[in-house]
Tab-separated table of N, CA and C in Angstrom:
chain	number	residue	atom	x	y	z
U	1	MET	N	-45.364	-25.317	33.795
U	1	MET	CA	-44.022	-25.075	33.157
U	1	MET	C	-44.273	-25.263	31.505
U	2	LYS	N	-45.233	-26.253	31.137
U	2	LYS	CA	-45.645	-26.519	29.591
U	2	LYS	C	-46.259	-25.194	29.266
U	3	LYS	N	-47.242	-24.892	29.935
U	3	LYS	CA	-47.903	-23.394	29.565
U	3	LYS	C	-46.966	-22.396	29.298
U	4	ILE	N	-45.983	-22.071	30.114
U	4	ILE	CA	-44.953	-21.136	29.759
U	4	ILE	C	-44.059	-21.450	28.408
U	5	THR	N	-43.626	-22.594	28.380
U	5	THR	CA	-43.001	-23.068	27.073
U	5	THR	C	-43.898	-23.049	25.898
U	6	LEU	N	-45.110	-23.226	25.940
U	6	LEU	CA	-46.132	-23.095	24.806
U	6	LEU	C	-46.260	-21.794	24.562
U	7	GLY	N	-46.374	-21.012	25.571
U	7	GLY	CA	-46.946	-19.546	25.354
U	7	GLY	C	-45.220	-18.962	24.869
U	8	VAL	N	-44.127	-19.121	25.260
U	8	VAL	CA	-42.933	-18.652	24.633
U	8	VAL	C	-42.798	-19.104	23.021
U	9	ALA	N	-43.487	-20.402	22.893
U	9	ALA	CA	-43.406	-20.959	21.492
U	9	ALA	C	-44.222	-20.177	20.702
U	10	ILE	N	-45.470	-19.806	21.099
U	10	ILE	CA	-46.404	-19.146	20.309
U	10	ILE	C	-45.910	-17.684	20.057
U	11	ILE	N	-45.324	-17.164	20.867
U	11	ILE	CA	-44.718	-15.634	20.905
U	11	ILE	C	-43.583	-15.695	19.845
U	12	ALA	N	-42.830	-16.744	19.910
U	12	ALA	CA	-41.699	-17.122	18.925
U	12	ALA	C	-42.286	-17.104	17.315
U	13	LEU	N	-43.246	-18.073	17.415
U	13	LEU	CA	-43.901	-18.254	16.040
U	13	LEU	C	-44.476	-16.909	15.578
U	14	LEU	N	-45.345	-15.983	16.465
U	14	LEU	CA	-45.831	-14.715	16.205
U	14	LEU	C	-44.646	-13.843	15.585
U	15	PHE	N	-43.514	-13.842	16.333
U	15	PHE	CA	-42.541	-13.154	15.906
U	15	PHE	C	-42.084	-13.523	14.621
U	16	SER	N	-41.838	-14.788	14.485
U	16	SER	CA	-41.272	-15.069	13.166
U	16	SER	C	-42.428	-14.814	11.926
U	17	VAL	N	-43.523	-15.069	12.262
U	17	VAL	CA	-44.522	-14.637	11.048
U	17	VAL	C	-44.576	-13.306	10.710
U	18	ILE	N	-44.434	-12.358	11.743
U	18	ILE	CA	-44.482	-10.887	11.774
U	18	ILE	C	-43.152	-10.479	10.868
U	19	THR	N	-41.820	-11.177	11.217
U	19	THR	CA	-40.666	-10.703	10.796
U	19	THR	C	-40.815	-11.269	9.143
U	20	PHE	N	-41.174	-12.379	8.942
U	20	PHE	CA	-41.481	-12.883	7.489
U	20	PHE	C	-42.317	-11.895	6.751
U	21	PHE	N	-43.366	-11.417	7.204
U	21	PHE	CA	-44.084	-10.385	6.386
U	21	PHE	C	-43.399	-9.067	6.474
U	22	TYR	N	-42.764	-8.721	7.466
U	22	TYR	CA	-42.071	-7.226	7.546
U	22	TYR	C	-40.894	-7.521	6.487
U	23	THR	N	-40.050	-8.551	6.554
U	23	THR	CA	-39.154	-8.794	5.160
U	23	THR	C	-39.959	-8.720	3.864
U	24	GLN	N	-40.635	-9.371	3.721
U	24	GLN	CA	-41.480	-9.422	2.538
U	24	GLN	C	-41.926	-8.061	2.018
U	25	GLU	N	-42.236	-7.250	2.863
U	25	GLU	CA	-42.773	-5.972	2.752
U	25	GLU	C	-41.409	-5.251	2.303
U	26	ARG	N	-40.361	-5.370	2.675
U	26	ARG	CA	-39.017	-4.758	2.573
U	26	ARG	C	-38.578	-4.976	1.200
U	27	SER	N	-38.885	-6.187	0.812
U	27	SER	CA	-38.291	-6.650	-0.569
U	27	SER	C	-39.341	-6.714	-1.573
U	28	LYS	N	-40.351	-5.655	-1.507
U	28	LYS	CA	-41.081	-5.712	-2.403
U	28	LYS	C	-40.498	-5.563	-3.905
U	29	LEU	N	-41.377	-5.990	-4.837
U	29	LEU	CA	-40.700	-5.901	-6.394
U	29	LEU	C	-41.033	-4.417	-6.849
U	30	VAL	N	-40.129	-3.828	-7.390
U	30	VAL	CA	-40.217	-2.424	-7.930
U	30	VAL	C	-39.587	-2.586	-9.594
U	31	TYR	N	-39.813	-1.513	-10.109
U	31	TYR	CA	-39.664	-1.238	-11.533
U	31	TYR	C	-39.236	0.111	-11.835
U	32	VAL	N	-38.472	0.143	-12.902
U	32	VAL	CA	-38.151	1.383	-13.555
U	32	VAL	C	-38.697	1.470	-15.075
U	33	ASP	N	-38.904	2.474	-15.613
U	33	ASP	CA	-39.488	2.501	-16.980
U	33	ASP	C	-38.076	3.017	-17.625
U	34	VAL	N	-37.544	1.955	-18.459
U	34	VAL	CA	-36.346	2.438	-19.014
U	34	VAL	C	-36.484	3.305	-20.287
U	35	ASN	N	-37.498	3.210	-20.976
U	35	ASN	CA	-37.526	4.583	-21.971
U	35	ASN	C	-37.567	5.854	-21.377
U	36	LYS	N	-38.412	5.773	-20.254
U	36	LYS	CA	-38.556	7.067	-19.617
U	36	LYS	C	-37.096	7.597	-18.948
U	37	LEU	N	-36.350	6.807	-18.517
U	37	LEU	CA	-34.904	6.983	-18.076
U	37	LEU	C	-33.871	7.404	-19.211
U	38	LEU	N	-34.135	6.648	-20.107
U	38	LEU	CA	-33.058	6.964	-21.444
U	38	LEU	C	-33.475	8.625	-21.867
U	39	GLU	N	-34.885	8.770	-21.979
U	39	GLU	CA	-35.499	10.105	-22.288
U	39	GLU	C	-35.101	11.337	-21.547
U	40	GLY	N	-35.297	11.002	-20.249
U	40	GLY	CA	-35.130	11.855	-19.165
U	40	GLY	C	-33.522	12.205	-18.787
U	41	TYR	N	-32.829	10.980	-18.917
U	41	TYR	CA	-31.286	11.249	-18.646
U	41	TYR	C	-30.678	12.495	-19.293
U	42	LYS	N	-29.775	13.345	-18.623
U	42	LYS	CA	-29.294	14.323	-19.299
U	42	LYS	C	-28.403	13.971	-20.034
U	43	ARG	N	-27.385	13.020	-19.678
U	43	ARG	CA	-26.317	12.444	-20.498
U	43	ARG	C	-26.874	11.869	-21.999
U	44	THR	N	-28.072	11.618	-21.970
U	44	THR	CA	-28.499	11.125	-23.234
U	44	THR	C	-28.376	12.227	-24.378
U	45	LYS	N	-29.042	13.383	-23.689
U	45	LYS	CA	-29.122	14.468	-24.792
U	45	LYS	C	-27.808	15.108	-25.081
U	46	VAL	N	-26.671	15.087	-24.218
U	46	VAL	CA	-25.470	15.269	-24.514
U	46	VAL	C	-24.699	14.245	-25.595
U	47	VAL	N	-24.920	13.124	-25.229
U	47	VAL	CA	-24.484	12.131	-26.153
U	47	VAL	C	-24.975	12.266	-27.551
U	48	ARG	N	-26.513	12.476	-27.429
U	48	ARG	CA	-27.087	12.339	-28.805
U	48	ARG	C	-26.612	13.696	-29.666
U	49	ALA	N	-26.542	14.732	-28.886
U	49	ALA	CA	-25.930	16.038	-29.592
U	49	ALA	C	-24.651	15.896	-30.280
U	50	GLU	N	-23.735	15.050	-29.590
U	50	GLU	CA	-22.247	14.798	-30.163
U	50	GLU	C	-22.364	13.827	-31.271
U	51	PHE	N	-23.178	12.880	-31.241
U	51	PHE	CA	-23.603	11.808	-32.166
U	51	PHE	C	-24.103	12.608	-33.530
U	52	GLU	N	-24.989	13.412	-33.235
U	52	GLU	CA	-25.710	14.112	-34.260
U	52	GLU	C	-24.796	15.203	-35.196
U	53	LYS	N	-23.632	15.615	-34.307
U	53	LYS	CA	-22.712	16.655	-34.898
U	53	LYS	C	-21.754	15.827	-36.037
U	54	LYS	N	-21.262	14.539	-35.223
U	54	LYS	CA	-20.337	13.855	-36.131
U	54	LYS	C	-21.426	13.292	-37.363
U	55	ALA	N	-22.340	12.685	-37.284
U	55	ALA	CA	-23.314	12.374	-38.289
U	55	ALA	C	-23.430	13.317	-39.407
U	56	LYS	N	-23.620	14.609	-39.053
U	56	LYS	CA	-23.952	15.571	-39.842
U	56	LYS	C	-22.665	15.922	-40.873
U	57	VAL	N	-21.490	15.932	-40.239
U	57	VAL	CA	-20.328	15.992	-40.698
U	57	VAL	C	-20.104	15.006	-42.011
U	58	LEU	N	-20.292	13.786	-41.477
U	58	LEU	CA	-20.231	12.500	-42.307
U	58	LEU	C	-21.090	12.637	-43.593
U	59	ARG	N	-22.343	12.995	-43.073
U	59	ARG	CA	-23.326	13.202	-44.362
U	59	ARG	C	-23.000	14.347	-45.354
U	60	ALA	N	-22.454	15.347	-44.862
U	60	ALA	CA	-22.100	16.574	-45.447
U	60	ALA	C	-21.046	16.060	-46.575
U	61	ASN	N	-19.904	15.288	-45.984
U	61	ASN	CA	-19.062	14.643	-46.834
U	61	ASN	C	-19.623	13.892	-48.120
U	62	VAL	N	-20.373	13.088	-47.836
U	62	VAL	CA	-21.112	12.313	-48.824
U	62	VAL	C	-21.948	13.255	-49.771
U	63	TYR	N	-22.684	14.123	-49.208
U	63	TYR	CA	-23.283	15.200	-50.151
U	63	TYR	C	-22.517	15.797	-51.242
U	64	SER	N	-21.329	16.309	-50.646
U	64	SER	CA	-20.472	17.044	-51.382
U	64	SER	C	-20.040	16.214	-52.517
U	65	LEU	N	-19.726	15.100	-52.226
U	65	LEU	CA	-19.088	14.190	-53.375
U	65	LEU	C	-20.220	13.840	-54.337
U	66	VAL	N	-21.603	13.587	-53.840
U	66	VAL	CA	-22.419	13.501	-54.897
U	66	VAL	C	-22.869	14.423	-55.677
U	67	THR	N	-22.457	15.860	-54.991
U	67	THR	CA	-22.988	17.146	-55.719
U	67	THR	C	-21.784	17.260	-56.797
U	68	ASP	N	-20.581	16.939	-56.641
U	68	ASP	CA	-19.429	17.172	-57.277
U	68	ASP	C	-19.768	16.148	-58.739
U	69	TRP	N	-20.108	15.014	-58.264
U	69	TRP	CA	-20.395	13.983	-59.449
U	69	TRP	C	-21.406	14.460	-60.372
U	70	GLN	N	-22.458	14.899	-59.465
U	70	GLN	CA	-23.476	15.292	-60.652
U	70	GLN	C	-23.379	16.514	-61.447
U	71	LYS	N	-22.352	17.400	-61.130
U	71	LYS	CA	-21.996	18.364	-61.809
U	71	LYS	C	-21.098	17.946	-62.963
U	72	GLU	N	-20.050	16.915	-62.667
U	72	GLU	CA	-19.359	16.345	-63.769
U	72	GLU	C	-20.524	15.693	-64.742
U	73	LEU	N	-21.384	15.042	-64.426
U	73	LEU	CA	-22.474	14.224	-65.240
U	73	LEU	C	-23.069	15.359	-66.189
U	74	LYS	N	-23.293	16.328	-65.752
U	74	LYS	CA	-24.035	17.298	-66.237
U	74	LYS	C	-23.008	18.178	-67.379
U	75	LEU	N	-21.989	18.199	-66.916
U	75	LEU	CA	-20.984	18.831	-67.810
U	75	LEU	C	-20.682	17.922	-69.132
U	76	TYR	N	-20.535	16.608	-68.865
U	76	TYR	CA	-20.365	15.634	-69.735
U	76	TYR	C	-21.694	15.484	-70.527
U	77	GLU	N	-22.829	15.561	-70.228
U	77	GLU	CA	-23.971	15.480	-71.072
U	77	GLU	C	-24.101	16.911	-71.856
U	78	LYS	N	-23.707	17.748	-71.506
U	78	LYS	CA	-23.772	18.982	-72.332
U	78	LYS	C	-22.649	19.177	-73.402
U	79	GLU	N	-21.404	18.505	-73.004
U	79	GLU	CA	-20.386	18.557	-73.973
U	79	GLU	C	-20.226	17.212	-74.708
U	80	ARG	N	-20.883	16.232	-74.512
U	80	ARG	CA	-20.552	14.737	-75.148
U	80	ARG	C	-20.664	14.876	-76.804
U	81	ALA	N	-21.150	15.942	-77.013
U	81	ALA	CA	-21.372	15.973	-78.565
U	81	ALA	C	-20.005	16.258	-79.288
U	82	ASN	N	-19.083	16.757	-78.386
U	82	ASN	CA	-17.974	17.313	-78.666
U	82	ASN	C	-16.795	16.123	-78.881
U	83	TYR	N	-16.963	15.200	-77.924
U	83	TYR	CA	-16.114	14.098	-77.723
U	83	TYR	C	-15.977	12.997	-78.885
U	84	SER	N	-15.022	12.545	-79.045
U	84	SER	CA	-14.900	11.344	-79.884
U	84	SER	C	-15.445	9.917	-79.310
U	85	LYS	N	-15.696	9.049	-80.041
U	85	LYS	CA	-16.099	7.881	-79.507
U	85	LYS	C	-15.296	7.371	-78.217
U	86	LYS	N	-13.836	7.226	-78.733
U	86	LYS	CA	-12.783	6.812	-77.659
U	86	LYS	C	-13.341	7.760	-76.452
U	87	GLU	N	-13.044	9.158	-76.415
U	87	GLU	CA	-13.241	10.019	-75.188
U	87	GLU	C	-14.681	9.679	-74.475
U	88	LEU	N	-15.701	9.512	-75.398
U	88	LEU	CA	-17.029	9.198	-74.724
U	88	LEU	C	-17.135	7.923	-73.807
U	89	ASN	N	-16.420	6.853	-74.456
U	89	ASN	CA	-16.349	5.669	-73.621
U	89	ASN	C	-15.553	5.837	-72.401
U	90	LEU	N	-14.370	6.677	-72.659
U	90	LEU	CA	-13.485	6.745	-71.303
U	90	LEU	C	-14.198	7.494	-70.358
U	91	LYS	N	-14.997	8.665	-70.737
U	91	LYS	CA	-15.657	9.492	-70.002
U	91	LYS	C	-16.596	8.742	-69.050
U	92	GLN	N	-17.342	7.850	-69.845
U	92	GLN	CA	-18.618	7.189	-69.240
U	92	GLN	C	-17.881	6.310	-68.144
U	93	GLU	N	-16.789	5.580	-68.463
U	93	GLU	CA	-16.385	4.658	-67.661
U	93	GLU	C	-15.677	5.462	-66.463
U	94	LEU	N	-15.133	6.417	-66.585
U	94	LEU	CA	-14.763	7.293	-65.486
U	94	LEU	C	-15.966	7.791	-64.564
U	95	LEU	N	-16.922	8.101	-65.184
U	95	LEU	CA	-18.064	8.600	-64.376
U	95	LEU	C	-18.569	7.441	-63.536
U	96	GLY	N	-18.888	6.364	-64.325
U	96	GLY	CA	-19.370	4.975	-63.652
U	96	GLY	C	-18.668	4.388	-62.728
U	97	ASN	N	-17.360	4.603	-62.682
U	97	ASN	CA	-16.353	4.168	-61.460
U	97	ASN	C	-16.453	5.238	-60.472
U	98	LYS	N	-16.520	6.578	-60.640
U	98	LYS	CA	-16.733	7.507	-59.670
U	98	LYS	C	-18.127	7.298	-58.858
U	99	GLN	N	-19.271	6.909	-59.718
U	99	GLN	CA	-20.498	6.748	-59.128
U	99	GLN	C	-20.399	5.326	-57.973
U	100	GLN	N	-19.691	4.542	-58.632
U	100	GLN	CA	-19.607	3.291	-57.688
U	100	GLN	C	-18.826	3.502	-56.450
U	101	GLN	N	-17.692	4.278	-56.770
U	101	GLN	CA	-16.919	4.796	-55.377
U	101	GLN	C	-17.769	5.425	-54.277
U	102	ILE	N	-18.492	6.497	-55.042
U	102	ILE	CA	-19.512	7.173	-54.188
U	102	ILE	C	-20.427	6.483	-53.556
U	103	ASN	N	-20.913	5.582	-54.143
U	103	ASN	CA	-22.112	4.568	-53.547
U	103	ASN	C	-21.351	3.829	-52.540
U	104	ASN	N	-20.192	2.996	-52.706
U	104	ASN	CA	-19.424	2.160	-51.693
U	104	ASN	C	-19.151	3.198	-50.563
U	105	TYR	N	-18.795	4.600	-50.815
U	105	TYR	CA	-18.289	5.324	-49.735
U	105	TYR	C	-19.521	5.619	-48.704
U	106	GLN	N	-20.618	5.964	-49.629
U	106	GLN	CA	-21.815	6.101	-49.074
U	106	GLN	C	-22.465	5.060	-48.031
U	107	GLN	N	-22.266	3.788	-48.405
U	107	GLN	CA	-22.569	2.905	-47.538
U	107	GLN	C	-21.621	2.571	-46.508
U	108	ALA	N	-20.498	2.739	-46.545
U	108	ALA	CA	-19.692	2.773	-45.446
U	108	ALA	C	-19.705	3.711	-44.337
U	109	ILE	N	-20.188	5.019	-44.942
U	109	ILE	CA	-20.640	5.961	-44.069
U	109	ILE	C	-21.922	5.676	-43.185
U	110	GLN	N	-22.758	5.304	-44.059
U	110	GLN	CA	-24.211	4.743	-43.371
U	110	GLN	C	-23.743	3.832	-42.240
U	111	LYS	N	-22.940	2.742	-42.465
U	111	LYS	CA	-22.700	1.673	-41.451
U	111	LYS	C	-21.939	2.489	-40.312
U	112	GLN	N	-21.132	3.194	-40.576
U	112	GLN	CA	-20.525	3.800	-39.589
U	112	GLN	C	-21.092	4.618	-38.645
U	113	ILE	N	-22.344	5.362	-39.263
U	113	ILE	CA	-23.359	6.111	-38.613
U	113	ILE	C	-23.998	5.358	-37.582
U	114	GLN	N	-24.481	4.298	-38.121
U	114	GLN	CA	-25.465	3.116	-37.249
U	114	GLN	C	-24.447	2.579	-36.130
U	115	GLU	N	-23.123	2.398	-36.480
U	115	GLU	CA	-22.196	1.873	-35.265
U	115	GLU	C	-22.033	2.887	-34.189
U	116	GLU	N	-21.783	4.213	-34.697
U	116	GLU	CA	-21.574	5.224	-33.830
U	116	GLU	C	-22.825	5.301	-32.935
U	117	ASP	N	-24.004	5.451	-33.830
U	117	ASP	CA	-25.353	5.515	-32.789
U	117	ASP	C	-25.424	4.525	-31.920
U	118	LYS	N	-25.266	3.199	-32.258
U	118	LYS	CA	-25.393	1.972	-31.269
U	118	LYS	C	-24.196	2.370	-30.196
U	119	LYS	N	-23.087	2.516	-30.457
U	119	LYS	CA	-22.208	2.640	-29.386
U	119	LYS	C	-22.515	3.845	-28.509
U	120	ALA	N	-22.829	5.098	-28.958
U	120	ALA	CA	-23.540	6.236	-28.158
U	120	ALA	C	-24.606	5.757	-27.198
U	121	THR	N	-25.580	4.955	-27.863
U	121	THR	CA	-26.655	4.387	-26.944
U	121	THR	C	-26.238	3.668	-25.820
U	122	GLN	N	-25.366	2.622	-26.237
U	122	GLN	CA	-24.940	1.753	-25.244
U	122	GLN	C	-24.239	2.273	-24.125
U	123	THR	N	-23.372	3.370	-24.488
U	123	THR	CA	-22.913	3.958	-23.413
U	123	THR	C	-23.584	4.591	-22.357
U	124	VAL	N	-24.789	5.131	-22.820
U	124	VAL	CA	-25.917	5.821	-22.046
U	124	VAL	C	-26.530	4.478	-21.218
U	125	VAL	N	-26.999	3.629	-21.676
U	125	VAL	CA	-27.592	2.324	-21.227
U	125	VAL	C	-26.683	1.679	-20.196
U	126	ASN	N	-25.399	1.654	-20.333
U	126	ASN	CA	-24.512	1.093	-19.254
U	126	ASN	C	-24.281	2.049	-18.170
U	127	ASP	N	-24.598	3.110	-18.517
U	127	ASP	CA	-24.604	4.232	-17.276
U	127	ASP	C	-25.832	4.031	-16.576
U	128	ILE	N	-26.747	3.792	-17.065
U	128	ILE	CA	-28.090	3.682	-16.326
U	128	ILE	C	-28.053	2.320	-15.570
U	129	ASN	N	-27.645	1.389	-16.308
U	129	ASN	CA	-27.793	0.128	-15.740
U	129	ASN	C	-26.875	0.163	-14.497
U	130	ASP	N	-25.738	0.709	-14.591
U	130	ASP	CA	-24.644	0.743	-13.375
U	130	ASP	C	-25.358	1.452	-12.247
U	131	TYR	N	-25.995	2.745	-12.561
U	131	TYR	CA	-26.573	3.435	-11.451
U	131	TYR	C	-27.707	2.525	-10.717
U	132	VAL	N	-28.782	2.054	-11.693
U	132	VAL	CA	-29.843	1.205	-10.914
U	132	VAL	C	-29.076	0.041	-9.941
U	133	THR	N	-28.076	-0.430	-10.536
U	133	THR	CA	-27.444	-1.665	-9.873
U	133	THR	C	-27.239	-1.079	-8.427
U	134	GLU	N	-26.322	0.126	-8.426
U	134	GLU	CA	-25.971	0.658	-7.056
U	134	GLU	C	-26.978	1.151	-6.269
U	135	PHE	N	-28.095	1.821	-7.142
U	135	PHE	CA	-29.255	2.074	-6.236
U	135	PHE	C	-29.844	1.160	-5.625
U	136	GLY	N	-29.990	0.003	-6.287
U	136	GLY	CA	-30.844	-1.180	-5.886
U	136	GLY	C	-30.323	-1.685	-4.569
U	137	LYS	N	-28.770	-1.749	-4.844
U	137	LYS	CA	-27.920	-2.295	-3.432
U	137	LYS	C	-28.156	-1.207	-2.264
U	138	GLN	N	-27.927	0.014	-2.518
U	138	GLN	CA	-28.185	0.975	-1.481
U	138	GLN	C	-29.372	0.961	-0.783
U	139	LYS	N	-30.608	0.637	-1.446
U	139	LYS	CA	-31.961	0.929	-1.043
U	139	LYS	C	-32.305	-0.728	-0.629
U	140	GLY	N	-31.524	-1.549	-0.948
U	140	GLY	CA	-31.612	-2.915	-0.106
U	140	GLY	C	-32.983	-3.716	-0.911
U	141	TYR	N	-32.844	-3.496	-2.315
U	141	TYR	CA	-34.105	-4.097	-3.060
U	141	TYR	C	-33.456	-5.240	-3.548
U	142	LYS	N	-34.202	-6.434	-3.687
U	142	LYS	CA	-33.875	-7.551	-4.063
U	142	LYS	C	-33.560	-7.752	-5.615
U	143	MET	N	-34.605	-7.073	-6.179
U	143	MET	CA	-34.944	-6.954	-7.645
U	143	MET	C	-35.350	-5.756	-8.148
U	144	ILE	N	-34.954	-5.120	-9.348
U	144	ILE	CA	-35.682	-3.913	-9.795
U	144	ILE	C	-35.782	-4.272	-11.558
U	145	PHE	N	-36.988	-4.367	-11.848
U	145	PHE	CA	-37.328	-4.936	-12.981
U	145	PHE	C	-37.250	-3.654	-13.978
U	146	GLY	N	-36.935	-3.868	-15.307
U	146	GLY	CA	-36.986	-2.863	-16.387
U	146	GLY	C	-38.011	-2.982	-17.211
U	147	ALA	N	-39.070	-1.801	-17.229
U	147	ALA	CA	-40.275	-1.878	-18.115
U	147	ALA	C	-39.731	-0.991	-19.225
U	148	SER	N	-40.071	-1.653	-20.349
U	148	SER	CA	-39.842	-0.853	-21.895
U	148	SER	C	-40.948	-0.855	-22.710
U	149	GLY	N	-42.092	-0.973	-22.218
U	149	GLY	CA	-43.165	-1.164	-23.373
U	149	GLY	C	-43.278	-2.205	-24.275
U	150	GLY	N	-42.371	-3.192	-24.102
U	150	GLY	CA	-42.333	-4.382	-24.809
U	150	GLY	C	-43.171	-5.454	-24.224
U	151	GLY	N	-43.934	-5.130	-23.272
U	151	GLY	CA	-44.683	-6.272	-22.615
U	151	GLY	C	-44.094	-7.076	-21.451
U	152	ASN	N	-42.708	-6.690	-21.078
U	152	ASN	CA	-41.952	-7.581	-20.125
U	152	ASN	C	-42.587	-7.492	-18.686
U	153	ILE	N	-43.402	-6.017	-18.361
U	153	ILE	CA	-44.391	-5.971	-17.241
U	153	ILE	C	-45.695	-5.358	-17.866
U	154	MET	N	-46.442	-6.147	-17.674
U	154	MET	CA	-47.985	-5.851	-18.039
U	154	MET	C	-48.779	-5.020	-17.191
U	155	TYR	N	-48.445	-5.179	-15.887
U	155	TYR	CA	-49.028	-4.237	-15.063
U	155	TYR	C	-48.399	-4.199	-13.935
U	156	ALA	N	-48.090	-3.080	-13.439
U	156	ALA	CA	-47.624	-2.832	-11.944
U	156	ALA	C	-48.049	-1.636	-11.297
U	157	ASP	N	-48.049	-1.798	-9.845
U	157	ASP	CA	-48.858	-0.596	-9.167
U	157	ASP	C	-48.069	0.504	-9.302
U	158	LYS	N	-48.442	1.800	-9.388
U	158	LYS	CA	-47.639	2.933	-9.573
U	158	LYS	C	-46.568	3.055	-8.279
U	159	SER	N	-47.059	2.527	-6.991
U	159	SER	CA	-46.263	2.772	-5.871
U	159	SER	C	-44.810	2.007	-6.234
U	160	ALA	N	-44.937	0.997	-7.203
U	160	ALA	CA	-43.530	0.161	-7.383
U	160	ALA	C	-42.929	0.780	-8.319
U	161	ASP	N	-43.180	2.016	-8.821
U	161	ASP	CA	-42.457	2.642	-9.917
U	161	ASP	C	-41.268	3.519	-9.413
U	162	LEU	N	-40.003	3.303	-9.613
U	162	LEU	CA	-38.960	4.090	-8.860
U	162	LEU	C	-38.558	5.058	-9.978
U	163	THR	N	-39.056	4.928	-11.228
U	163	THR	CA	-38.492	5.846	-12.439
U	163	THR	C	-38.055	7.113	-12.095
U	164	ASP	N	-39.023	7.827	-11.387
U	164	ASP	CA	-38.834	9.442	-11.307
U	164	ASP	C	-37.426	9.499	-10.136
U	165	ILE	N	-37.478	8.609	-9.094
U	165	ILE	CA	-36.507	8.901	-8.129
U	165	ILE	C	-35.133	8.434	-8.652
U	166	VAL	N	-35.121	7.494	-9.558
U	166	VAL	CA	-33.971	7.023	-10.005
U	166	VAL	C	-33.410	8.140	-11.179
U	167	LEU	N	-34.488	8.500	-11.819
U	167	LEU	CA	-34.133	9.545	-12.892
U	167	LEU	C	-33.379	10.977	-12.361
U	168	GLU	N	-34.056	11.270	-11.348
U	168	GLU	CA	-33.652	12.503	-10.510
U	168	GLU	C	-32.311	12.279	-9.977
U	169	LYS	N	-31.945	11.304	-9.199
U	169	LYS	CA	-30.658	10.841	-8.832
U	169	LYS	C	-29.663	10.698	-9.751
U	170	LEU	N	-30.066	10.014	-10.700
U	170	LEU	CA	-29.113	10.068	-11.954
U	170	LEU	C	-28.626	11.095	-12.572
U	171	ASN	N	-29.575	11.923	-12.761
U	171	ASN	CA	-29.153	13.336	-13.323
U	171	ASN	C	-28.396	14.162	-12.404
U	172	ALA	N	-28.797	13.988	-10.957
U	172	ALA	CA	-27.818	14.702	-10.081
U	172	ALA	C	-26.495	14.375	-10.038
U	173	GLU	N	-26.449	12.766	-10.282
U	173	GLU	CA	-24.936	12.401	-10.235
U	173	GLU	C	-24.040	12.777	-11.783
U	174	PHE	N	-24.903	12.732	-12.790
U	174	PHE	CA	-24.029	13.105	-14.121
U	174	PHE	C	-23.738	14.589	-13.961
U	175	GLU	N	-24.794	15.479	-13.511
U	175	GLU	CA	-24.374	16.967	-13.364
U	175	GLU	C	-23.254	17.117	-12.335
U	176	GLY	N	-23.041	16.291	-11.310
U	176	GLY	CA	-21.980	16.616	-10.407
U	176	GLY	C	-20.687	15.992	-10.742
U	177	LYS	N	-20.598	15.148	-11.931
U	177	LYS	CA	-19.388	14.818	-12.519
U	177	LYS	C	-18.576	15.995	-13.186
């Protein structure tokens, strides 16, 4: 009777060890290359194109104002010999004020462009993060690391790289929207 109990205990122990190692294999550590996902995700290209279109219009507005101011400055320099001292001072003050306004506008536009770029990038990053979260849940991964070339993952076996699989499914989901 003791031999049967001991045998059952050994079988149970072996079963526990095998189950432990099987579940460890199932929950292996995996990663995705974040930069590759950002570059390969089709929505990134769409969002980037929309951003570039907006930025081009904003830069064109600034360029137009600068060009107009430069024309006024050249005209002033050409005709300043014809102005009285009072007219010269007034014209210089007007040109100086206009230049300052253009500089302020240019800085505001540059800040707006940076904010729009950040917002556009964050939209894409949120998409990717949401998808990777759902992908990990569906596939039963306990953790998916994000490698970005910044040293957070120094080495990983290629078999742990899910980037291509995630990118393919992410693009398929985007195109299906």
